[in-house]
Amino acid sequence: MNFKIALLSGDGIGPEVTEESLKILDAVSKKYGHKFEFDYQDVGGISIDKHNTAITEEALSKCLESQAVLFGSVGGPKWDDPNSDVRPEDGILKLRKELDLFANIRPAKVYPALSNSSPLKKEILENVDFIIIRELTSGLYFGEPKKRWVEGNKRYAVDTLKYDEDEVRRVVKVGFEMARKREKKLHSLDKMNVMASSRLWREIAEEVSKDYPDVELIHMLADNAAMQIITNPSDFDVLVTENTFGDILSDEAAVIGGSMGMLPSASLSSIPGIIEDNSKPALYEPIHGSAPDIAGKGIANPIASILSTSMMLKWSFGLDQEAEEIENAVNTLIEKGVRTKDLSENDNFLTTNQMGDEIYKLIKSVSYTHLRAHETRGNLVCRLLLE
Ligand code: NAD
């Protein structure tokens, strides 16, 4: 089969880890005969340098024309001037808005073999496997007014946290749909004690819950959730929350697994047949940023990007067997003690490139005979998202 992917590797370690994802797609392509066609586009700091904008209209339209977007990361000290009119992050924010990627799904999983890399005690890490669904296209990062000004000799700034009920409803629904197929338990996080937008969020979550009587809805204040994620992470299964809370809590959830370099994410604009049926492509990216402290050193962990690629194969292309092979290869290597620097306790670690090579070799060497029957993309996205 042929698939068209918009490839935006961005800045810092973005291009380094994305390169390894391409290697893995090459292995899948050679093994299964699929053809992946890439449309390379600039985003972030590199786009500012070349085009004076964090993403061009052409890049945006190429993304819209593709079947999926594979993203690296953006940002870095070179573009960090707080007075600058344009910032690398504008590129990903615009992309999320244009593709209407309202649901960001981040699995938080602890690999038992990596429990030594976690800052938490081993006993707290048992059975930790949850998903954070972060609202991605509204809330504090997009609300207007958003500005700075000076009055007299004093500097002021304002950001606005605004939601309408439809924006809350659709993302909370994604939470319920996922919870229904997992442990039937959904934590909805807010700050209803101090914020009007959170009181609306809680009200809508209650309303939506009436359609899901089989799912237990648990409201929790986001600050309490920040503590519980550290002290009792295995209590969680599916969490849904506002953009900013989700940004912060999902990073916190990421490190309990040992490294930012291990966790993938998917951002969706629809679940065909269930929510907002549309044809906009989903976007897949590692949860980490551009890691300027290690960029160019060849030591970044490419697994988050590679697992994001696996999510893309599964959810956007319906290639679940191929995706499973990638996940199995990663699991096998982690179990065997193969490590990049971020996970290693000594000097015995692989470079970014070598880790990609190991995963590539493993995928090519394992043979599978069982391939599932063809399904339509819509059915597949629903089934796989909810599995
Ligand atoms: P970061 O995720 O880039 O790095 C945090 C820490 O984790 C660093 O010590 C880094 O070395 C380490 N790390 C991250 N990914 C790793 C990997 N794959 N392998 C090994 N170690 C890894 O977050 P930050 O330092 O807060 O931000 C750096 C830049 O990235 C900033 O400009 C920020 O705005 C940007 N950023 C971009 C995105 C995105 O593109 N979606 C997301 C977050 C941050």
Coordinates of C-alpha atoms and ligand atoms in Angstrom, one line a residue:
M1 CA 0.0 0.0 0.0
N2 CA 1.1 3.6 -0.6
F3 CA 1.0 6.2 2.2
K4 CA 1.7 9.9 2.1
I5 CA 3.4 11.4 5.1
A6 CA 4.2 15.1 5.8
L7 CA 7.5 15.1 7.6
L8 CA 8.4 18.1 9.8
S9 CA 11.5 17.2 11.9
G10 CA 12.1 20.8 13.2
D11 CA 14.9 21.8 15.5
G12 CA 17.4 20.4 18.0
I13 CA 17.2 16.6 18.3
G14 CA 14.0 16.6 16.2
P15 CA 15.9 15.8 13.0
E16 CA 18.1 13.3 14.8
V17 CA 15.3 11.2 16.2
T18 CA 13.1 11.5 13.1
E19 CA 15.9 10.1 11.0
E20 CA 15.7 6.9 13.0
S21 CA 11.9 6.8 12.5
L22 CA 12.6 6.9 8.7
K23 CA 15.0 4.0 9.1
I24 CA 12.2 2.0 10.8
L25 CA 9.7 2.9 8.1
D26 CA 12.3 1.7 5.6
A27 CA 12.5 -1.6 7.4
V28 CA 8.7 -1.9 7.4
S29 CA 8.6 -0.9 3.7
K30 CA 11.2 -3.5 2.7
K31 CA 9.5 -6.3 4.7
Y32 CA 5.9 -5.6 3.8
G33 CA 6.2 -3.9 0.4
H34 CA 4.5 -0.7 1.5
K35 CA 5.5 2.6 -0.1
F36 CA 5.9 5.6 2.2
E37 CA 6.1 8.9 0.3
F38 CA 7.5 11.9 2.3
D39 CA 6.8 15.5 2.0
Y40 CA 9.6 17.3 3.9
Q41 CA 8.6 20.7 5.3
D42 CA 10.2 23.2 7.7
V43 CA 8.8 24.0 11.1
G44 CA 10.0 26.0 14.1
G45 CA 13.3 27.7 14.3
I46 CA 14.6 26.4 11.0
S47 CA 11.5 27.8 9.3
I48 CA 12.0 31.2 11.0
D49 CA 15.6 31.2 9.7
K50 CA 14.6 30.3 6.2
H51 CA 11.1 31.9 5.8
N52 CA 10.7 34.3 8.7
T53 CA 7.8 32.4 10.0
A54 CA 7.5 29.3 12.2
I55 CA 5.5 27.5 9.5
T56 CA 4.6 28.6 6.0
E57 CA 1.2 28.4 4.4
E58 CA 2.6 26.0 1.9
A59 CA 3.8 23.7 4.7
L60 CA 0.4 23.8 6.3
S61 CA -1.4 22.9 3.1
K62 CA 1.1 20.1 2.5
C63 CA 0.2 18.7 5.9
L64 CA -3.5 19.0 5.1
E65 CA -2.9 17.0 1.9
S66 CA -1.1 14.2 3.6
Q67 CA -2.5 11.1 5.3
A68 CA -0.5 11.8 8.5
V69 CA 2.0 14.2 9.9
L70 CA 5.2 13.0 11.6
F71 CA 6.7 15.7 13.7
G72 CA 10.0 16.1 15.5
S73 CA 10.3 19.0 17.9
V74 CA 10.8 22.8 17.8
G75 CA 12.6 25.4 19.7
G76 CA 16.0 26.3 21.1
P77 CA 18.1 29.1 22.7
K78 CA 18.8 30.7 19.3
W79 CA 15.1 31.7 19.0
D80 CA 14.4 32.3 22.7
D81 CA 14.4 36.2 22.7
P82 CA 11.3 37.0 24.7
N83 CA 10.7 40.2 22.7
S84 CA 10.7 38.4 19.4
D85 CA 7.5 38.6 17.3
V86 CA 7.8 35.1 16.1
R87 CA 8.6 31.9 18.1
P88 CA 9.3 28.4 17.0
E89 CA 6.4 27.1 19.1
D90 CA 4.0 29.2 16.9
G91 CA 4.6 26.5 14.3
I92 CA 3.2 23.6 16.2
L93 CA 0.4 25.8 17.7
K94 CA -0.7 26.8 14.3
L95 CA -0.5 23.3 13.0
R96 CA -2.7 22.0 15.9
K97 CA -5.2 24.7 15.2
E98 CA -5.3 24.2 11.4
L99 CA -5.6 20.5 11.6
D100 CA -8.0 20.9 14.5
L101 CA -6.0 18.4 16.6
F102 CA -8.1 18.8 19.7
A103 CA -7.2 15.5 21.5
N104 CA -3.6 14.9 22.4
I105 CA -3.2 11.3 23.6
R106 CA -0.1 10.5 25.7
P107 CA 0.4 7.0 27.1
A108 CA 2.4 7.0 30.3
K109 CA 3.9 3.6 30.7
V110 CA 6.6 2.2 33.0
Y111 CA 8.8 -0.5 31.5
P112 CA 9.6 -2.8 34.4
A113 CA 13.2 -3.2 33.0
L114 CA 13.6 0.6 33.3
S115 CA 12.3 1.0 36.8
N116 CA 15.9 1.8 38.0
S117 CA 15.9 4.9 35.7
S118 CA 12.8 6.3 37.4
P119 CA 13.1 8.9 40.1
L120 CA 10.3 7.0 42.0
K121 CA 10.6 3.9 44.2
K122 CA 10.2 0.6 42.5
E123 CA 7.1 -0.4 44.6
I124 CA 5.3 2.7 43.5
L125 CA 5.9 1.9 39.8
E126 CA 4.1 -1.5 39.8
N127 CA 1.2 -1.7 37.2
V128 CA 1.6 1.9 36.1
D129 CA 0.0 2.2 32.7
F130 CA -2.3 5.2 32.0
I131 CA -3.2 7.6 29.3
I132 CA -3.5 11.3 29.6
I133 CA -5.8 13.0 27.1
R134 CA -5.0 16.7 26.9
E135 CA -7.2 19.2 25.2
L136 CA -5.0 20.8 22.6
T137 CA -6.6 23.5 20.5
S138 CA -8.2 25.8 23.1
G139 CA -7.7 27.0 26.7
L140 CA -4.9 29.2 28.0
Y141 CA -2.6 28.8 25.0
F142 CA -5.1 30.2 22.5
G143 CA -7.5 32.4 24.4
E144 CA -7.6 36.2 23.6
P145 CA -6.6 38.7 24.9
K146 CA -3.1 37.4 25.0
K147 CA -0.7 40.3 25.2
R148 CA 1.8 42.5 27.1
W149 CA 1.6 46.2 27.7
V150 CA 3.0 49.0 29.8
E151 CA 1.0 51.4 31.9
G152 CA 3.0 54.2 33.5
N153 CA 6.3 52.5 34.3
K154 CA 4.8 49.1 35.1
R155 CA 4.8 46.1 32.8
Y156 CA 1.6 44.0 32.5
A157 CA 0.7 40.7 30.7
V158 CA -2.4 38.7 30.2
D159 CA -3.4 35.3 28.9
T160 CA -6.9 34.1 28.7
L161 CA -8.3 30.7 29.6
K162 CA -11.5 30.3 27.6
Y163 CA -13.6 27.2 26.6
D164 CA -16.9 26.8 24.9
E165 CA -19.0 23.8 25.9
D166 CA -18.5 22.0 22.5
E167 CA -14.7 22.1 22.9
V168 CA -15.0 20.6 26.4
R169 CA -17.6 18.0 25.3
R170 CA -15.7 16.5 22.4
V171 CA -12.5 15.9 24.3
V172 CA -14.3 14.6 27.4
K173 CA -16.1 12.2 25.1
V174 CA -12.7 10.9 23.8
G175 CA -11.9 10.3 27.5
F176 CA -15.1 8.3 28.1
E177 CA -14.7 6.3 24.9
M178 CA -11.2 5.3 25.9
A179 CA -12.1 4.6 29.5
R180 CA -15.0 2.4 28.3
K181 CA -12.6 0.1 26.5
R182 CA -10.0 0.0 29.4
E183 CA -10.7 0.0 33.1
K184 CA -14.0 2.0 32.8
K185 CA -12.6 4.7 35.1
L186 CA -12.1 8.3 34.0
H187 CA -10.4 11.0 36.0
S188 CA -11.4 14.5 34.8
L189 CA -9.0 17.1 36.1
D190 CA -9.8 20.8 36.7
K191 CA -9.4 23.7 39.2
M192 CA -13.1 24.2 39.8
N193 CA -12.4 25.7 43.3
V194 CA -10.9 28.8 41.7
M195 CA -11.6 28.9 37.9
A196 CA -14.9 29.6 36.0
S197 CA -13.6 27.6 33.0
S198 CA -13.1 24.6 35.2
R199 CA -16.6 24.8 36.6
L200 CA -17.9 24.7 33.0
W201 CA -15.5 21.8 32.4
R202 CA -16.9 19.8 35.4
E203 CA -20.5 20.6 34.4
I204 CA -20.0 19.3 30.9
A205 CA -18.1 16.2 32.1
E206 CA -21.1 15.4 34.3
E207 CA -23.5 15.9 31.4
V208 CA -21.5 13.6 29.1
S209 CA -21.2 11.0 31.8
K210 CA -24.9 10.3 31.4
D211 CA -24.2 8.7 28.1
Y212 CA -21.6 6.4 29.7
P213 CA -23.2 4.9 32.8
D214 CA -20.7 2.0 32.7
V215 CA -17.8 4.4 33.2
E216 CA -17.0 5.8 36.7
L217 CA -16.3 9.5 36.5
I218 CA -13.9 10.9 39.1
H219 CA -13.4 14.6 39.4
M220 CA -10.0 15.6 40.8
L221 CA -8.3 19.0 41.2
A222 CA -5.3 19.2 38.9
D223 CA -3.0 20.1 41.8
N224 CA -4.1 17.0 43.7
A225 CA -3.5 15.0 40.5
A226 CA 0.0 16.3 40.3
M227 CA 0.7 14.8 43.8
Q228 CA -1.2 11.5 43.1
I229 CA 0.7 10.9 39.8
I230 CA 3.9 10.8 41.9
T231 CA 2.5 9.0 45.0
N232 CA -0.1 6.6 43.5
P233 CA 0.3 6.5 39.7
S234 CA -1.2 3.0 39.4
D235 CA -4.6 4.4 40.6
F236 CA -5.0 6.1 37.2
D237 CA -6.1 4.6 33.9
V238 CA -7.5 7.4 31.7
L239 CA -7.3 11.1 32.5
V240 CA -8.7 14.0 30.6
T241 CA -7.9 17.6 31.2
E242 CA -7.5 21.2 29.9
N243 CA -4.6 22.2 27.7
T244 CA -2.2 23.7 30.2
F245 CA -2.9 21.3 33.0
G246 CA -2.4 18.5 30.5
D247 CA 0.9 19.9 29.2
I248 CA 2.4 20.0 32.7
L249 CA 0.9 16.8 34.1
S250 CA 1.8 14.7 31.1
D251 CA 5.4 15.8 31.3
E252 CA 5.4 14.8 35.0
A253 CA 3.9 11.5 34.0
A254 CA 6.5 11.0 31.4
V255 CA 9.5 11.2 33.7
I256 CA 8.1 8.6 36.2
G257 CA 8.9 6.1 33.4
G258 CA 12.5 7.0 33.4
S259 CA 13.1 9.3 30.4
M260 CA 11.4 11.8 28.2
G261 CA 12.9 9.9 25.3
M262 CA 10.6 6.9 25.6
L263 CA 7.1 8.3 25.2
P264 CA 5.1 8.8 22.0
S265 CA 2.0 10.8 21.4
A266 CA -0.8 11.2 18.9
S267 CA -3.0 14.2 18.3
L268 CA -6.3 13.6 16.6
S269 CA -9.1 15.7 15.1
S270 CA -11.7 13.0 14.9
I271 CA -12.6 9.4 15.8
P272 CA -14.5 8.4 12.7
G273 CA -18.0 7.4 13.5
I274 CA -17.8 8.7 17.0
I275 CA -16.5 12.2 17.2
E276 CA -16.2 14.9 14.5
D277 CA -15.9 12.7 11.5
N278 CA -13.6 14.5 9.2
S279 CA -10.7 13.8 6.9
K280 CA -7.9 15.9 8.5
P281 CA -4.7 14.0 9.2
A282 CA -3.6 13.1 12.7
L283 CA -0.2 14.2 13.9
Y284 CA 2.3 12.0 15.7
E285 CA 5.3 13.3 17.7
P286 CA 7.5 12.3 20.6
I287 CA 6.4 14.1 23.8
H288 CA 9.9 15.6 24.4
G289 CA 11.1 18.9 23.1
S290 CA 14.2 19.8 21.1
A291 CA 16.6 19.0 24.0
P292 CA 19.2 21.7 23.1
D293 CA 21.5 20.4 25.9
I294 CA 22.1 17.2 23.9
A295 CA 21.4 18.2 20.3
G296 CA 24.1 17.4 17.8
K297 CA 25.8 14.9 20.2
G298 CA 24.2 11.8 18.7
I299 CA 23.0 10.6 22.1
A300 CA 19.2 11.4 22.0
N301 CA 16.9 8.4 22.5
P302 CA 15.0 7.9 19.3
I303 CA 12.4 5.5 20.9
A304 CA 9.7 8.2 21.5
S305 CA 9.8 9.1 17.9
I306 CA 9.9 5.5 16.7
L307 CA 6.9 4.6 18.9
S308 CA 5.1 7.7 17.6
T309 CA 5.7 6.3 14.1
S310 CA 4.3 3.0 15.3
M311 CA 1.1 4.8 16.5
M312 CA 0.9 6.4 13.1
L313 CA 1.1 3.1 11.3
K314 CA -1.7 1.7 13.6
W315 CA -4.1 4.6 13.8
S316 CA -3.7 6.4 10.6
F317 CA -2.8 3.6 8.2
G318 CA -4.4 0.6 9.8
L319 CA -1.1 -1.3 9.8
D320 CA -1.4 -2.9 13.2
Q321 CA 0.8 -5.9 12.6
E322 CA 3.6 -3.7 11.4
A323 CA 3.1 -1.3 14.4
E324 CA 3.1 -4.3 16.8
E325 CA 6.5 -5.4 15.3
I326 CA 8.0 -2.0 16.1
E327 CA 6.6 -2.1 19.7
N328 CA 7.9 -5.7 20.1
A329 CA 11.3 -4.8 18.9
V330 CA 11.6 -1.9 21.3
N331 CA 10.3 -4.1 24.2
T332 CA 12.8 -6.8 23.3
L333 CA 15.7 -4.5 23.3
I334 CA 14.8 -2.8 26.5
E335 CA 14.3 -6.1 28.2
K336 CA 17.7 -7.2 26.9
G337 CA 19.3 -4.2 28.5
V338 CA 20.0 -2.2 25.4
R339 CA 20.1 1.5 26.4
T340 CA 20.7 5.0 25.1
K341 CA 22.6 7.4 27.4
D342 CA 19.5 8.8 29.1
L343 CA 18.6 5.3 30.4
S344 CA 22.1 4.0 31.0
E345 CA 23.7 3.8 34.5
N346 CA 27.2 3.5 33.0
D347 CA 29.1 4.3 29.8
N348 CA 27.8 1.2 28.0
F349 CA 25.2 2.8 25.8
L350 CA 24.2 3.1 22.2
T351 CA 24.1 6.3 20.1
T352 CA 20.9 7.5 18.5
N353 CA 21.9 6.0 15.3
Q354 CA 22.9 2.6 16.8
M355 CA 19.6 2.3 18.7
G356 CA 17.8 2.9 15.4
D357 CA 20.0 0.3 13.7
E358 CA 19.2 -2.3 16.4
I359 CA 15.5 -1.8 16.1
Y360 CA 15.8 -1.9 12.3
K361 CA 17.7 -5.2 12.4
L362 CA 15.2 -6.8 14.8
I363 CA 12.2 -5.8 12.7
K364 CA 13.8 -7.2 9.5
S365 CA 14.9 -10.4 11.2
V366 CA 11.6 -11.5 12.8
S367 CA 9.1 -13.2 10.6
Y368 CA 5.4 -13.1 11.0
T369 CA 2.9 -15.2 9.2
H370 CA -0.3 -13.8 10.6
L371 CA -1.7 -10.7 9.0
R372 CA -5.1 -9.4 9.9
A373 CA -7.9 -9.0 7.4
H374 CA -8.3 -5.6 5.8
E375 CA -10.6 -3.1 7.5
T376 CA -11.7 0.3 6.4
R377 CA -9.6 3.1 7.8
G378 CA -12.6 4.5 9.9
N379 CA -13.3 1.2 11.5
L380 CA -9.7 0.6 12.2
V381 CA -9.0 4.0 13.8
C382 CA -12.0 3.4 16.1
R383 CA -11.1 -0.1 17.0
L384 CA -7.4 0.5 17.5
L385 CA -7.9 3.8 19.4
L386 CA -10.3 2.1 21.7
E387 CA -8.5 -1.2 22.2
Ligands
NAD1 P1 13.0 18.8 26.4 O1 12.0 17.8 26.4 O2 13.6 19.3 25.2 O3 14.2 18.3 27.4 C1 14.0 18.0 28.8 C2 15.1 17.1 29.2 O4 14.9 15.8 28.7 C3 16.5 17.6 28.8 O5 17.5 17.3 29.7 C4 16.8 16.7 27.5 O6 18.1 16.4 27.3 C5 16.0 15.4 27.9 N1 15.5 14.7 26.7 C6 14.4 15.1 26.0 N2 14.3 14.3 25.0 C7 15.2 13.3 25.1 C8 15.6 12.2 24.3 N3 14.9 11.8 23.2 N4 16.6 11.5 24.6 C9 17.3 11.8 25.7 N5 17.1 12.8 26.5 C10 16.0 13.6 26.2 O7 12.3 20.1 27.2 P2 12.9 21.5 27.5 O8 14.4 21.4 27.8 O9 12.0 22.1 28.5 O10 12.7 22.3 26.2 C11 13.7 22.5 25.2 C12 13.1 23.2 24.0 O11 12.1 22.4 23.4 C13 12.4 24.5 24.3 O12 12.7 25.4 23.3 C14 11.0 24.1 24.3 O13 10.1 25.2 24.0 C15 10.9 23.1 23.2 N6 9.8 22.1 23.3 C16 9.2 21.8 22.2 C17 8.2 20.8 22.2 C18 7.6 20.4 20.8 O14 8.3 20.6 19.8 N7 6.5 19.8 20.8 C19 7.8 20.3 23.4 C20 8.4 20.6 24.5 C21 9.4 21.6 24.5

